[in-house]
CSV table of C-alpha atoms in Angstrom, one decimal:
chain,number,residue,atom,x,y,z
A,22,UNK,CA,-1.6,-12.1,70.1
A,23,UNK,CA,-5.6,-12.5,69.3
A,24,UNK,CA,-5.8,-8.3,70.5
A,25,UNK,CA,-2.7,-7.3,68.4
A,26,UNK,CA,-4.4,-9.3,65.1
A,27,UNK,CA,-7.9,-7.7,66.5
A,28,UNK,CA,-6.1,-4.0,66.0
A,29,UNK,CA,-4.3,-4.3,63.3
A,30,UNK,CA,-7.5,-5.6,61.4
A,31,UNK,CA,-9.2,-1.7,60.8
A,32,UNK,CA,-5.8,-1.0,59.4
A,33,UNK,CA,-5.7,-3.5,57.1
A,34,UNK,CA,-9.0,-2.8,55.9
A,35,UNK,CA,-8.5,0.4,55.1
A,36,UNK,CA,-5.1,0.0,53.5
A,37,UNK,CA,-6.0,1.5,49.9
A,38,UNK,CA,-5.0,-1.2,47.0
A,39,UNK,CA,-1.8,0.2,45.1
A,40,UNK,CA,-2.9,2.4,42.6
A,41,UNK,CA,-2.7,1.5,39.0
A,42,UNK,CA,-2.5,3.0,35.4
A,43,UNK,CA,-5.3,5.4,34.7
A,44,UNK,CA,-7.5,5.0,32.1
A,45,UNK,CA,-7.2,7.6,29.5
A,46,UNK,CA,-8.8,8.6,25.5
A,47,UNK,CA,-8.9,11.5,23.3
A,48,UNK,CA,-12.2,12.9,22.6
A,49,UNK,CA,-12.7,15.6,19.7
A,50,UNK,CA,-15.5,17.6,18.9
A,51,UNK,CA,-15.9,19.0,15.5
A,52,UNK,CA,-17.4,22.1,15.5
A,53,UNK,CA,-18.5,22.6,12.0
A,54,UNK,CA,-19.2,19.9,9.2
A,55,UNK,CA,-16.2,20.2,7.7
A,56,UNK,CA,-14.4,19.6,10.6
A,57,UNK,CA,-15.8,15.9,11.3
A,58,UNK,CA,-13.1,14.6,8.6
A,59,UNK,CA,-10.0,15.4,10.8
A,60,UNK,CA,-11.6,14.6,14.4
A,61,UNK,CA,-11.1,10.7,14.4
A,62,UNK,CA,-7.8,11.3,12.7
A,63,UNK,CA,-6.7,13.9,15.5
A,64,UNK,CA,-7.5,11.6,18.1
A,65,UNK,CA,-5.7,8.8,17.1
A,66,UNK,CA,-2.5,11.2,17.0
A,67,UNK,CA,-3.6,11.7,20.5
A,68,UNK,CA,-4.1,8.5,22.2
A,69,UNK,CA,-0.5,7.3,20.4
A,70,UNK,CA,1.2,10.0,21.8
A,71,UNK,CA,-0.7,9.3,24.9
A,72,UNK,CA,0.9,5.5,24.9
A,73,UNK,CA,3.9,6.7,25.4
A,74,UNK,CA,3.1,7.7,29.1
A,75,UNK,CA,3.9,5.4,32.3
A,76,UNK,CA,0.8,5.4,33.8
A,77,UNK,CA,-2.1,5.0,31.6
A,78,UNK,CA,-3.7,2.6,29.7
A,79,UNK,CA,-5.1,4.4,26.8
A,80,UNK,CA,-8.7,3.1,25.2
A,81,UNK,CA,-8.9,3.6,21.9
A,82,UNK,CA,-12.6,5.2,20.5
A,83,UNK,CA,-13.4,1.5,19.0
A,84,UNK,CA,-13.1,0.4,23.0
A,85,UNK,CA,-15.2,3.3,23.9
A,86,UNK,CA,-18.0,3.2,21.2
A,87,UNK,CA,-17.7,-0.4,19.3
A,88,UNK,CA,-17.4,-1.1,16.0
A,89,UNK,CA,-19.3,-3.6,15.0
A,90,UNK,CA,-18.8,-5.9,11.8
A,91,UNK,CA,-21.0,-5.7,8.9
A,92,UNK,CA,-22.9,-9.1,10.5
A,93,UNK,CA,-25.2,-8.9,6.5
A,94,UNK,CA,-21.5,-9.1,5.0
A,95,UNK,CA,-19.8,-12.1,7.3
A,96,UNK,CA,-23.3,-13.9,6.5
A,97,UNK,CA,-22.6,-13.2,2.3
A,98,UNK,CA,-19.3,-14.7,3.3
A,99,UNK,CA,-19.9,-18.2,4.5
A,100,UNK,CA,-22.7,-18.7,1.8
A,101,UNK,CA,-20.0,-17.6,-1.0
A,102,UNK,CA,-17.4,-19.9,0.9
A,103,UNK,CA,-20.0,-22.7,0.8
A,104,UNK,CA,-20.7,-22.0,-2.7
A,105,UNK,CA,-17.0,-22.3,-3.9
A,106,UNK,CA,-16.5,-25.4,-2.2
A,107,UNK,CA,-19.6,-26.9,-4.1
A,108,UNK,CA,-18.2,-25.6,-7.2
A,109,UNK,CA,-15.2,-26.4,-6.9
A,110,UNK,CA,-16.5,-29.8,-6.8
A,111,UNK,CA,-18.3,-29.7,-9.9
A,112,UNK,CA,-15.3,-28.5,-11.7
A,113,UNK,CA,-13.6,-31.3,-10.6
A,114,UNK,CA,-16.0,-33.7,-12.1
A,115,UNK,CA,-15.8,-31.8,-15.3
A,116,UNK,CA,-19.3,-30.7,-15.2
A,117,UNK,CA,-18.9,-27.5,-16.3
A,118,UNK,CA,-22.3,-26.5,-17.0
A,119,UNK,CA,-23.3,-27.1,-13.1
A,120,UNK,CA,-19.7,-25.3,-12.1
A,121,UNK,CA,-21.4,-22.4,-14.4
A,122,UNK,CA,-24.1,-21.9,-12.6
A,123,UNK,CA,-23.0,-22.7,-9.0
A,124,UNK,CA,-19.9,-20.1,-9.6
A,125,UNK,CA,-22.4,-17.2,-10.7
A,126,UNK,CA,-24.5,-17.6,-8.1
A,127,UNK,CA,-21.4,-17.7,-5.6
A,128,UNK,CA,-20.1,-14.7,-6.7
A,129,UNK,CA,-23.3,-13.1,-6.7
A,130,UNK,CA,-23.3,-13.7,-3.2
A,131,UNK,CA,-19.7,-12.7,-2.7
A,132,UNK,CA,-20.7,-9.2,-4.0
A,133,UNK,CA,-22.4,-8.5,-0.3
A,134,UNK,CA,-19.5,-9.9,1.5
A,135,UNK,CA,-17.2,-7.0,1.0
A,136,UNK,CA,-16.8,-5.4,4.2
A,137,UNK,CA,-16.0,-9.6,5.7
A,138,UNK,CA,-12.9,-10.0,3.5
A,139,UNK,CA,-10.4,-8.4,6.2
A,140,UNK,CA,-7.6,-10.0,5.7
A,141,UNK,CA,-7.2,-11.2,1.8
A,142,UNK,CA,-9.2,-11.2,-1.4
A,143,UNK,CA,-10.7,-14.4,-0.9
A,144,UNK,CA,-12.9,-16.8,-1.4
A,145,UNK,CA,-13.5,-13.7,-4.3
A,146,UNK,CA,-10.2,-13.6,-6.1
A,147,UNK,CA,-10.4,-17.8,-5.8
A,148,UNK,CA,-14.2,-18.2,-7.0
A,149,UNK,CA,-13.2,-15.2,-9.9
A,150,UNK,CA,-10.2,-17.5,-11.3
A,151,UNK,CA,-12.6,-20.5,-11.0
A,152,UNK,CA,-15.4,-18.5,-13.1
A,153,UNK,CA,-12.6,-17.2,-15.6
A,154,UNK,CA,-11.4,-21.0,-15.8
A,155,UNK,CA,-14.7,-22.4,-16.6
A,156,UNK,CA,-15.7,-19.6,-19.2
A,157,UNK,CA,-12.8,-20.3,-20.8
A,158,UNK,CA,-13.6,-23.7,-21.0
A,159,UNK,CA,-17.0,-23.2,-22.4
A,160,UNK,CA,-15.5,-21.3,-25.3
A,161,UNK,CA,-16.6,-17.9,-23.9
A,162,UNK,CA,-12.7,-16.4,-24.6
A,163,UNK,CA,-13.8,-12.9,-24.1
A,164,UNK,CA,-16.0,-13.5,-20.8
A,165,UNK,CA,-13.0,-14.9,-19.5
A,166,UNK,CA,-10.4,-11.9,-19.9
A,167,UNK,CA,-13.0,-10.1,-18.5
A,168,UNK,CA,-12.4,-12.3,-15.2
A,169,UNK,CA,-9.1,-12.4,-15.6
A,170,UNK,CA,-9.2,-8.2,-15.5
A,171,UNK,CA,-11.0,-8.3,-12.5
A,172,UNK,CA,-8.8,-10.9,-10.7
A,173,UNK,CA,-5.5,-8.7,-11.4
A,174,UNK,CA,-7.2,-5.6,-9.8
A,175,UNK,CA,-8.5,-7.4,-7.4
A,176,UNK,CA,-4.5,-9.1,-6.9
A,177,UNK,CA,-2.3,-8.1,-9.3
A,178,UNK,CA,0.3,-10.9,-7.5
A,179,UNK,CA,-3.0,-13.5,-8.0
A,180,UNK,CA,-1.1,-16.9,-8.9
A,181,UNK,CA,-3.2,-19.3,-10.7
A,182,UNK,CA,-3.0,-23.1,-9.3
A,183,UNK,CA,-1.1,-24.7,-12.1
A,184,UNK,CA,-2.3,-28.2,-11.5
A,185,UNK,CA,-5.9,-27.2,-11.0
A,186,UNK,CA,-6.0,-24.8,-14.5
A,187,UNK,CA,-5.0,-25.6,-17.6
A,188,UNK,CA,-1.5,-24.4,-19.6
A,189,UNK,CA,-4.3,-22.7,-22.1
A,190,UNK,CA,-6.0,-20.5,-19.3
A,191,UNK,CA,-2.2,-19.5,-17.9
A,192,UNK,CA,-0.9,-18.0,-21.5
A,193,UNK,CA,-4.8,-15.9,-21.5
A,194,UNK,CA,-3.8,-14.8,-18.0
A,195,UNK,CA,-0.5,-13.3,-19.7
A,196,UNK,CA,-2.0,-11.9,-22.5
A,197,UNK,CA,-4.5,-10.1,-20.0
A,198,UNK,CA,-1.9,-8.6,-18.1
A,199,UNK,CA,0.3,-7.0,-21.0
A,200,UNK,CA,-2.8,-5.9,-22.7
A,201,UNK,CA,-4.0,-2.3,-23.3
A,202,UNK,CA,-7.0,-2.8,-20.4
A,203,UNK,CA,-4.5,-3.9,-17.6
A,204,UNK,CA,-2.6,-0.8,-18.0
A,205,UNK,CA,-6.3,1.5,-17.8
A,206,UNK,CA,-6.2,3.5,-14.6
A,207,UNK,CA,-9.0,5.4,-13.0
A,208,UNK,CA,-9.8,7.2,-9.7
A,209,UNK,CA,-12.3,6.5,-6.9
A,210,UNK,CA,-13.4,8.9,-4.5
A,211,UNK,CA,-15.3,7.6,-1.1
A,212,UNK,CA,-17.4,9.7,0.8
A,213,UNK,CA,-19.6,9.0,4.2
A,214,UNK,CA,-21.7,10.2,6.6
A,215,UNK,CA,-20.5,11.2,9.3
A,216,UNK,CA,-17.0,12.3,7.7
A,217,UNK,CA,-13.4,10.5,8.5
A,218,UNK,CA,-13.9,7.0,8.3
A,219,UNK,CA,-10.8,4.9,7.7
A,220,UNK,CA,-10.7,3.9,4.0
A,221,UNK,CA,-9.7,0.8,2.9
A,222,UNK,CA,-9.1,-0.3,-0.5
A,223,UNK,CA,-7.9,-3.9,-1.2
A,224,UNK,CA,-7.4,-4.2,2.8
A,225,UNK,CA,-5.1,-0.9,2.0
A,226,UNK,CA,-5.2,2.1,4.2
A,227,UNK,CA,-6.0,5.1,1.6
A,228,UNK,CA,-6.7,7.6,4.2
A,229,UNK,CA,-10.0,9.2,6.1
A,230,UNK,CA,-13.7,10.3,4.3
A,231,UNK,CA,-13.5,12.4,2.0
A,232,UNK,CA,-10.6,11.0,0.1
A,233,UNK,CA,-10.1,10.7,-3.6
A,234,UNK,CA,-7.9,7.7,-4.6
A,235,UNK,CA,-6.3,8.1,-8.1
A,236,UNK,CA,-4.3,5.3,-10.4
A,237,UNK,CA,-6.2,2.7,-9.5
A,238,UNK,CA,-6.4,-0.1,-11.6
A,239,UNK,CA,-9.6,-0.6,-13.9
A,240,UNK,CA,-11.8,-3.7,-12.3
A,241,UNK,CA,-13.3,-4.8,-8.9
A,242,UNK,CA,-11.6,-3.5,-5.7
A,243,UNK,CA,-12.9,-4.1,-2.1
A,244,UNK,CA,-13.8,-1.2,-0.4
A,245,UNK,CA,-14.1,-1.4,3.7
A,246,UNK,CA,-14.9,1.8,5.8
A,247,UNK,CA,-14.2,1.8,9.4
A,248,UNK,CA,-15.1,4.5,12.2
A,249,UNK,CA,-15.3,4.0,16.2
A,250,UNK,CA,-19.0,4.2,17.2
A,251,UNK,CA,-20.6,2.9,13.7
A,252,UNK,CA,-20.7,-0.6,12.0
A,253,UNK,CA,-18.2,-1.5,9.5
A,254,UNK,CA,-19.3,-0.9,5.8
A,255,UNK,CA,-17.9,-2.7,2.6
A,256,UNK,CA,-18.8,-2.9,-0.8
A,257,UNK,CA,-17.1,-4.0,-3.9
A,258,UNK,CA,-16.2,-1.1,-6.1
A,259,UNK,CA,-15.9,-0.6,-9.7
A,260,UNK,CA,-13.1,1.5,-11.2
A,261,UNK,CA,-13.4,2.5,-14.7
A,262,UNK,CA,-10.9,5.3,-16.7
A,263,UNK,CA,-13.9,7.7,-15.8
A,264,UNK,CA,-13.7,8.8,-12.3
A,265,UNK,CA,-16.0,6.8,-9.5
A,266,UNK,CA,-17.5,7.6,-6.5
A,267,UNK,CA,-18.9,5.7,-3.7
A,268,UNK,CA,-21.1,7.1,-0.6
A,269,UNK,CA,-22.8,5.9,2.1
A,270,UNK,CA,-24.6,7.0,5.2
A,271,UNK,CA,-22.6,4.4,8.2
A,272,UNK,CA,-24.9,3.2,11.2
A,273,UNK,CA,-24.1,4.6,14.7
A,274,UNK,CA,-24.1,2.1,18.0
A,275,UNK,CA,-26.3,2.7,20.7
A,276,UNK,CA,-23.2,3.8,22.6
A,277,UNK,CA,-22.2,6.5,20.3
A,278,UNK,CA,-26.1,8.0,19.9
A,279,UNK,CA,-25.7,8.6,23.7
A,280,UNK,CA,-22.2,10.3,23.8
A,281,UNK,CA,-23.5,12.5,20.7
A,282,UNK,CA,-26.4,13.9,22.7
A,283,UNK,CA,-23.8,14.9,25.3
A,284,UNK,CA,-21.4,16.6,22.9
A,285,UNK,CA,-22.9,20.4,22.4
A,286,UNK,CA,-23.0,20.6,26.6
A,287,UNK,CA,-19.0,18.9,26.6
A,288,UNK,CA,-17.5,21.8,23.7
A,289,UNK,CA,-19.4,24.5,25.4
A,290,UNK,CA,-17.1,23.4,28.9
A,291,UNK,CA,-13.7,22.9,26.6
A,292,UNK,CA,-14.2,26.1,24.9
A,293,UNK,CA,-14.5,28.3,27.9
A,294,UNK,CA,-11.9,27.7,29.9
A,295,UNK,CA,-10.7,28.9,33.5
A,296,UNK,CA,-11.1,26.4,36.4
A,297,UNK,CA,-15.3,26.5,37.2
A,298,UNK,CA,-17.0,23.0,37.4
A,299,UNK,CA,-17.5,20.8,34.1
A,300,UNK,CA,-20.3,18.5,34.9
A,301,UNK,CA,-21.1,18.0,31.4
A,302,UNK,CA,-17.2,16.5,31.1
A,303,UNK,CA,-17.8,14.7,34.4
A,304,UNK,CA,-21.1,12.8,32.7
A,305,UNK,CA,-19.1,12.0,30.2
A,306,UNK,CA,-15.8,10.9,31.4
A,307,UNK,CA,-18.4,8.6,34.0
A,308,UNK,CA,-19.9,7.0,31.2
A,309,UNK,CA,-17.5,5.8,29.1
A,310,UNK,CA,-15.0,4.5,32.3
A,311,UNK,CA,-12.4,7.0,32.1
A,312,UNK,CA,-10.0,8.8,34.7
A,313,UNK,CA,-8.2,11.2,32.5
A,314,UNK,CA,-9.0,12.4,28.9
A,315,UNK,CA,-7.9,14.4,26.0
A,316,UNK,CA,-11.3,16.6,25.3
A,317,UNK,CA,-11.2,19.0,22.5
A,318,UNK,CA,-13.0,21.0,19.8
A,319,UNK,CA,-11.9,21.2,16.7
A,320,UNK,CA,-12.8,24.1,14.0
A,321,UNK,CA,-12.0,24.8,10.2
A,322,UNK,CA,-11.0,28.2,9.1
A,323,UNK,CA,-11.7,28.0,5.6
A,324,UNK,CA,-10.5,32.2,5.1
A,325,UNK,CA,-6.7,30.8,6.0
A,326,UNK,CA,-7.2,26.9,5.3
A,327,UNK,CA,-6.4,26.5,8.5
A,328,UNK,CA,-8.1,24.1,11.9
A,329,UNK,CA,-8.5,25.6,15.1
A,330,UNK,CA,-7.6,23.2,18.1
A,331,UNK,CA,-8.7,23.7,21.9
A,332,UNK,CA,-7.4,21.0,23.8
A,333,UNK,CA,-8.1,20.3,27.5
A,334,UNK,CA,-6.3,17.6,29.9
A,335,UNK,CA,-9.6,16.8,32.4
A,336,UNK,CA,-9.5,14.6,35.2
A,337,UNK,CA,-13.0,13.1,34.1
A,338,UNK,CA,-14.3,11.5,37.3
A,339,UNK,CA,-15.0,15.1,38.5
A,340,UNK,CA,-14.5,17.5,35.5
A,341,UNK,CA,-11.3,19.5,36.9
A,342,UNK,CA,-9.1,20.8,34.1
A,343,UNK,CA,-5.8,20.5,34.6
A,344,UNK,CA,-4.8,22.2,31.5
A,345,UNK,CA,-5.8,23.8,27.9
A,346,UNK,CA,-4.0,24.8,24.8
A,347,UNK,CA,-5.4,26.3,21.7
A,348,UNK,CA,-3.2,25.8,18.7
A,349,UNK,CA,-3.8,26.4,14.6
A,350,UNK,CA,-2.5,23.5,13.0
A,351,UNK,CA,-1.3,24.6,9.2
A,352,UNK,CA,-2.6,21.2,7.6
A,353,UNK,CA,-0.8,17.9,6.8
A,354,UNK,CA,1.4,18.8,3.5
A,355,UNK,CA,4.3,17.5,5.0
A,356,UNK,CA,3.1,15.1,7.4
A,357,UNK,CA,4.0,17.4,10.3
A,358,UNK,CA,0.8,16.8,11.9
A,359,UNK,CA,1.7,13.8,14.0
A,360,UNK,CA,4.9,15.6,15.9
A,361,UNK,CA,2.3,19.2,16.1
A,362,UNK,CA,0.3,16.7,18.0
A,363,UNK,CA,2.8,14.5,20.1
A,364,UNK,CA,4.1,18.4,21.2
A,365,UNK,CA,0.9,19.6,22.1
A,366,UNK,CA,0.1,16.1,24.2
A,367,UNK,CA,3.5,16.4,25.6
A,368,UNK,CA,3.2,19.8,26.9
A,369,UNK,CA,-0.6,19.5,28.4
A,370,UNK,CA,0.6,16.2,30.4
A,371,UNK,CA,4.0,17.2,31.4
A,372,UNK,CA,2.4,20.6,32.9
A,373,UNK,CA,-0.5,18.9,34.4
A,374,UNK,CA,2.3,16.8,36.1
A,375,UNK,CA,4.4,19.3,37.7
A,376,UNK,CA,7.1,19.2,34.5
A,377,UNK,CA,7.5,16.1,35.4
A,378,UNK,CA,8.9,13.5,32.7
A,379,UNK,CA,6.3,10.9,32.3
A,380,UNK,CA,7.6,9.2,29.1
A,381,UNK,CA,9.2,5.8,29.3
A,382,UNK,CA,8.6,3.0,27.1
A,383,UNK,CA,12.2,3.2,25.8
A,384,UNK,CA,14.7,0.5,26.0
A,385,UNK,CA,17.7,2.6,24.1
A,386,UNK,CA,20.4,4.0,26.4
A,387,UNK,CA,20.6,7.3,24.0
A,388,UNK,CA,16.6,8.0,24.4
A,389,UNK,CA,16.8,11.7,25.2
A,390,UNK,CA,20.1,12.6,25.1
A,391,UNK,CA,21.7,15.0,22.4
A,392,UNK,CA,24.8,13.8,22.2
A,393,UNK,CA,27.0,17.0,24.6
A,394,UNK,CA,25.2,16.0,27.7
A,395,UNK,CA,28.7,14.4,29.3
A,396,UNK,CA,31.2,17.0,27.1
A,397,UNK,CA,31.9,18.9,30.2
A,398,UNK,CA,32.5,16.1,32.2
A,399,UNK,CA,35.0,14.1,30.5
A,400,UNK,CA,38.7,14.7,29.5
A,401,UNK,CA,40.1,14.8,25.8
A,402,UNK,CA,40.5,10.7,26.8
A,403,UNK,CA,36.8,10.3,27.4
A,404,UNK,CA,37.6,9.8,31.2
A,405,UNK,CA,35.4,11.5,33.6
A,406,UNK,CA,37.7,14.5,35.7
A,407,UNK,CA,36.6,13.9,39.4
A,408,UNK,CA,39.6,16.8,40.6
A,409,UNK,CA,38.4,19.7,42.1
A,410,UNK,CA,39.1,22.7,40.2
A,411,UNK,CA,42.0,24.7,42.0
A,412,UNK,CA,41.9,28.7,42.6
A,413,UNK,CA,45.0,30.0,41.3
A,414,UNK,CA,45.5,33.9,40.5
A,415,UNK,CA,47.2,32.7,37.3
A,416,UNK,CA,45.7,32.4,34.0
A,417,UNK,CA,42.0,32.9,33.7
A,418,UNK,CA,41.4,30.8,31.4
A,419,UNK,CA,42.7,28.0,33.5
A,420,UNK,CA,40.5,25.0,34.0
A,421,UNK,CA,38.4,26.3,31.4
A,422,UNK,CA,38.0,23.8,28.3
A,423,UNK,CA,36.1,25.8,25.4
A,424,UNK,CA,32.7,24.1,26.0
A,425,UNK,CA,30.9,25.2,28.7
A,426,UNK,CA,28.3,26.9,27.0
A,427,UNK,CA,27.7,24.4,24.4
């Protein structure tokens, strides 16, 4: 027994663990300035169409690069929460002089906490009533509306507490909102460097850098920019019935500045093709953890208004492409970029795979099917015909039901 454990000990040992789902992203180059605007929104086409696959866990370019918060911002944002508290506190006591002063300097602070507020308007829209409440208290009507302007744009569904304000400040509140100001509108556009951040206005997707955003209403609005491999940036922006616009330059990670240097070597590989070695792929693809990847360059044709995709399937441990497609995508008028894309991800995977069907994540019995699949199969009562058909020198058209070309 001790000899048969001593043999089958080698075996066990090298046994290879079971394999399991390949790590996988979508990596786009832009080729041209122009072209860094639709790169980060290309590749999250790509890595949800790439979800859909059995088989890989897909990390997304925040995963790969970071995207660090706006550490400045979430500092602004305790002081001004500290702030409110304090007075808060002082407007309880009725010493509105002190509330005055402490609410100013709260939403002074507040101002550089933009890119913090994530998830809702506050402490802002809460320390904005508060300073509209004790304005109007201090007989400064007109101060006050001017709050009560910025609140709605900030959130037009804003509530104001009706046991901490008075009946007096409610009825202003109205008045604001069916006055000629509330109904102003103006348009922001939001710019960065590098191109195609997510914008955000209000905690609102608006779309990717450049993007002009029109109707908006006149007052304060949050503005938040997000893109993989640079820290968040936020800042509160100021819509008047003249056209705004805001730009700023975002601040790369350490991680992205190295994959950046690597990127003229990595389009040079994707844009030649055939099947010779890819070592600047490999570096990559051993760098940022990854087995398989979507690399690509993308290019605007300004003559057509048109953006020239080459997209390659890499195994990126060793470089070897397993496939490439170039395609001219027509733009977004429609929204028909996100199928152009799932097809295109579709076909480079399913080839690389034999043909074989990879996608799964369905739980409906229908996924897949058009509806005729079982025609031929079935009788007119839906029950499946298991005879054999019989040769007879009779009609021709017997055993024949109409459909079999359908």
């Amino acid at each position: 027994m001790k000899a048969l454990a001593l043999l089958l000990l080698p075996t066990l040992a090298l046994a290879a663990p079971p394999a399991g789902p390949r790590r996988v992203s979508a990596l786009i180059v832009p080729m041209d300035p122009t072209a860094e605007a639709s790169g980060p929104r290309l590749e999250n086409y790509m890595n949800e169409a790439l979800g859909q696959f059995q088989g890989y866990t897909v990390r997304k370019p925040e995963e790969l690069f970071g995207m660090p918060p706006d550490e400045e911002a979430q500092a602004s944002l305790k002081r001004g929460e500290q702030g409110y508290k304090e007075s808060l506190e002082a407007f309880t006591k009725k010493d509105y002089e002190d509330a005055e002063r402490k609410i100013r300097a709260t939403l002074k602070e507040l101002q550089k906490a933009a890119g913090a507020m994530t998830a809702s308007c506050n402490p802002l829209c809460d320390a904005t009533a508060l300073y509209a409440a004790v304005m109007h208290l201090r007989g400064d009507a007109e101060e006050a509306k001017l709050a009560l302007l910025d609140l709605m744009s900030l959130n037009a569904t804003y509530e104001l507490d009706t046991k901490r304000f008075s009946k007096e400040l409610i009825a202003l509140r109205l008045q604001v909102a069916t006055g000629v100001n509330a109904a102003l509108r103006g348009g922001a556009t939001v710019k960065s460097r590098p191109a195609g951040a997510r914008v955000f206005i209000d905690n609102e997707f608006k779309g990717y850098t450049p993007v002009t955003v029109p109707t908006l209403s006149v007052g304060k609005h949050l503005l938040r920019l997000e893109r993989p491999g640079f820290r968040q940036y936020g800042q509160i922006l100021e819509v008047s019935p003249d056209d705004v616009e805001a730009s700023t330059a975002l601040q790369p990670t350490d991680v992205y500045k190295a994959y950046d240097t690597k990127l003229d070597g990595v389009a040079a590989e994707v844009m030649r093709g055939g099947n010779v070695s890819n070592p600047s792929v490999a570096g990559m693809g051993r760098s940022l953890g990854l087995e398989q990847g979507l690399v690509g360059t993308v290019r605007d044709m300004p003559d057509n208004n048109t953006t020239e995709l080459v997209l390659g399937l890499f195994e990126m441990r060793t470089g070897k492409r397993l496939g490439t497609k170039r395609v001219v995508l027509q733009g977004d008028e429609f929204g028909q970029l996100k199928s152009e894309i799932n097809r295109l991800v579709n076909h480079l995977v399913n080839n690389a795979e034999g043909g074989g069907e990879k996608v799964v994540k369905s739980s409906d019995p229908l996924e897949n099917s058009h509806g005729t699949d079982e025609w031929n199969s079935e009788d007119r009562g839906g029950k499946r015909r298991t005879q054999e058909k019989k040769s007879k020198k009779g009609d021709p058209l017997e055993a024949v039901n109409g459909t079999e070309d359908w």
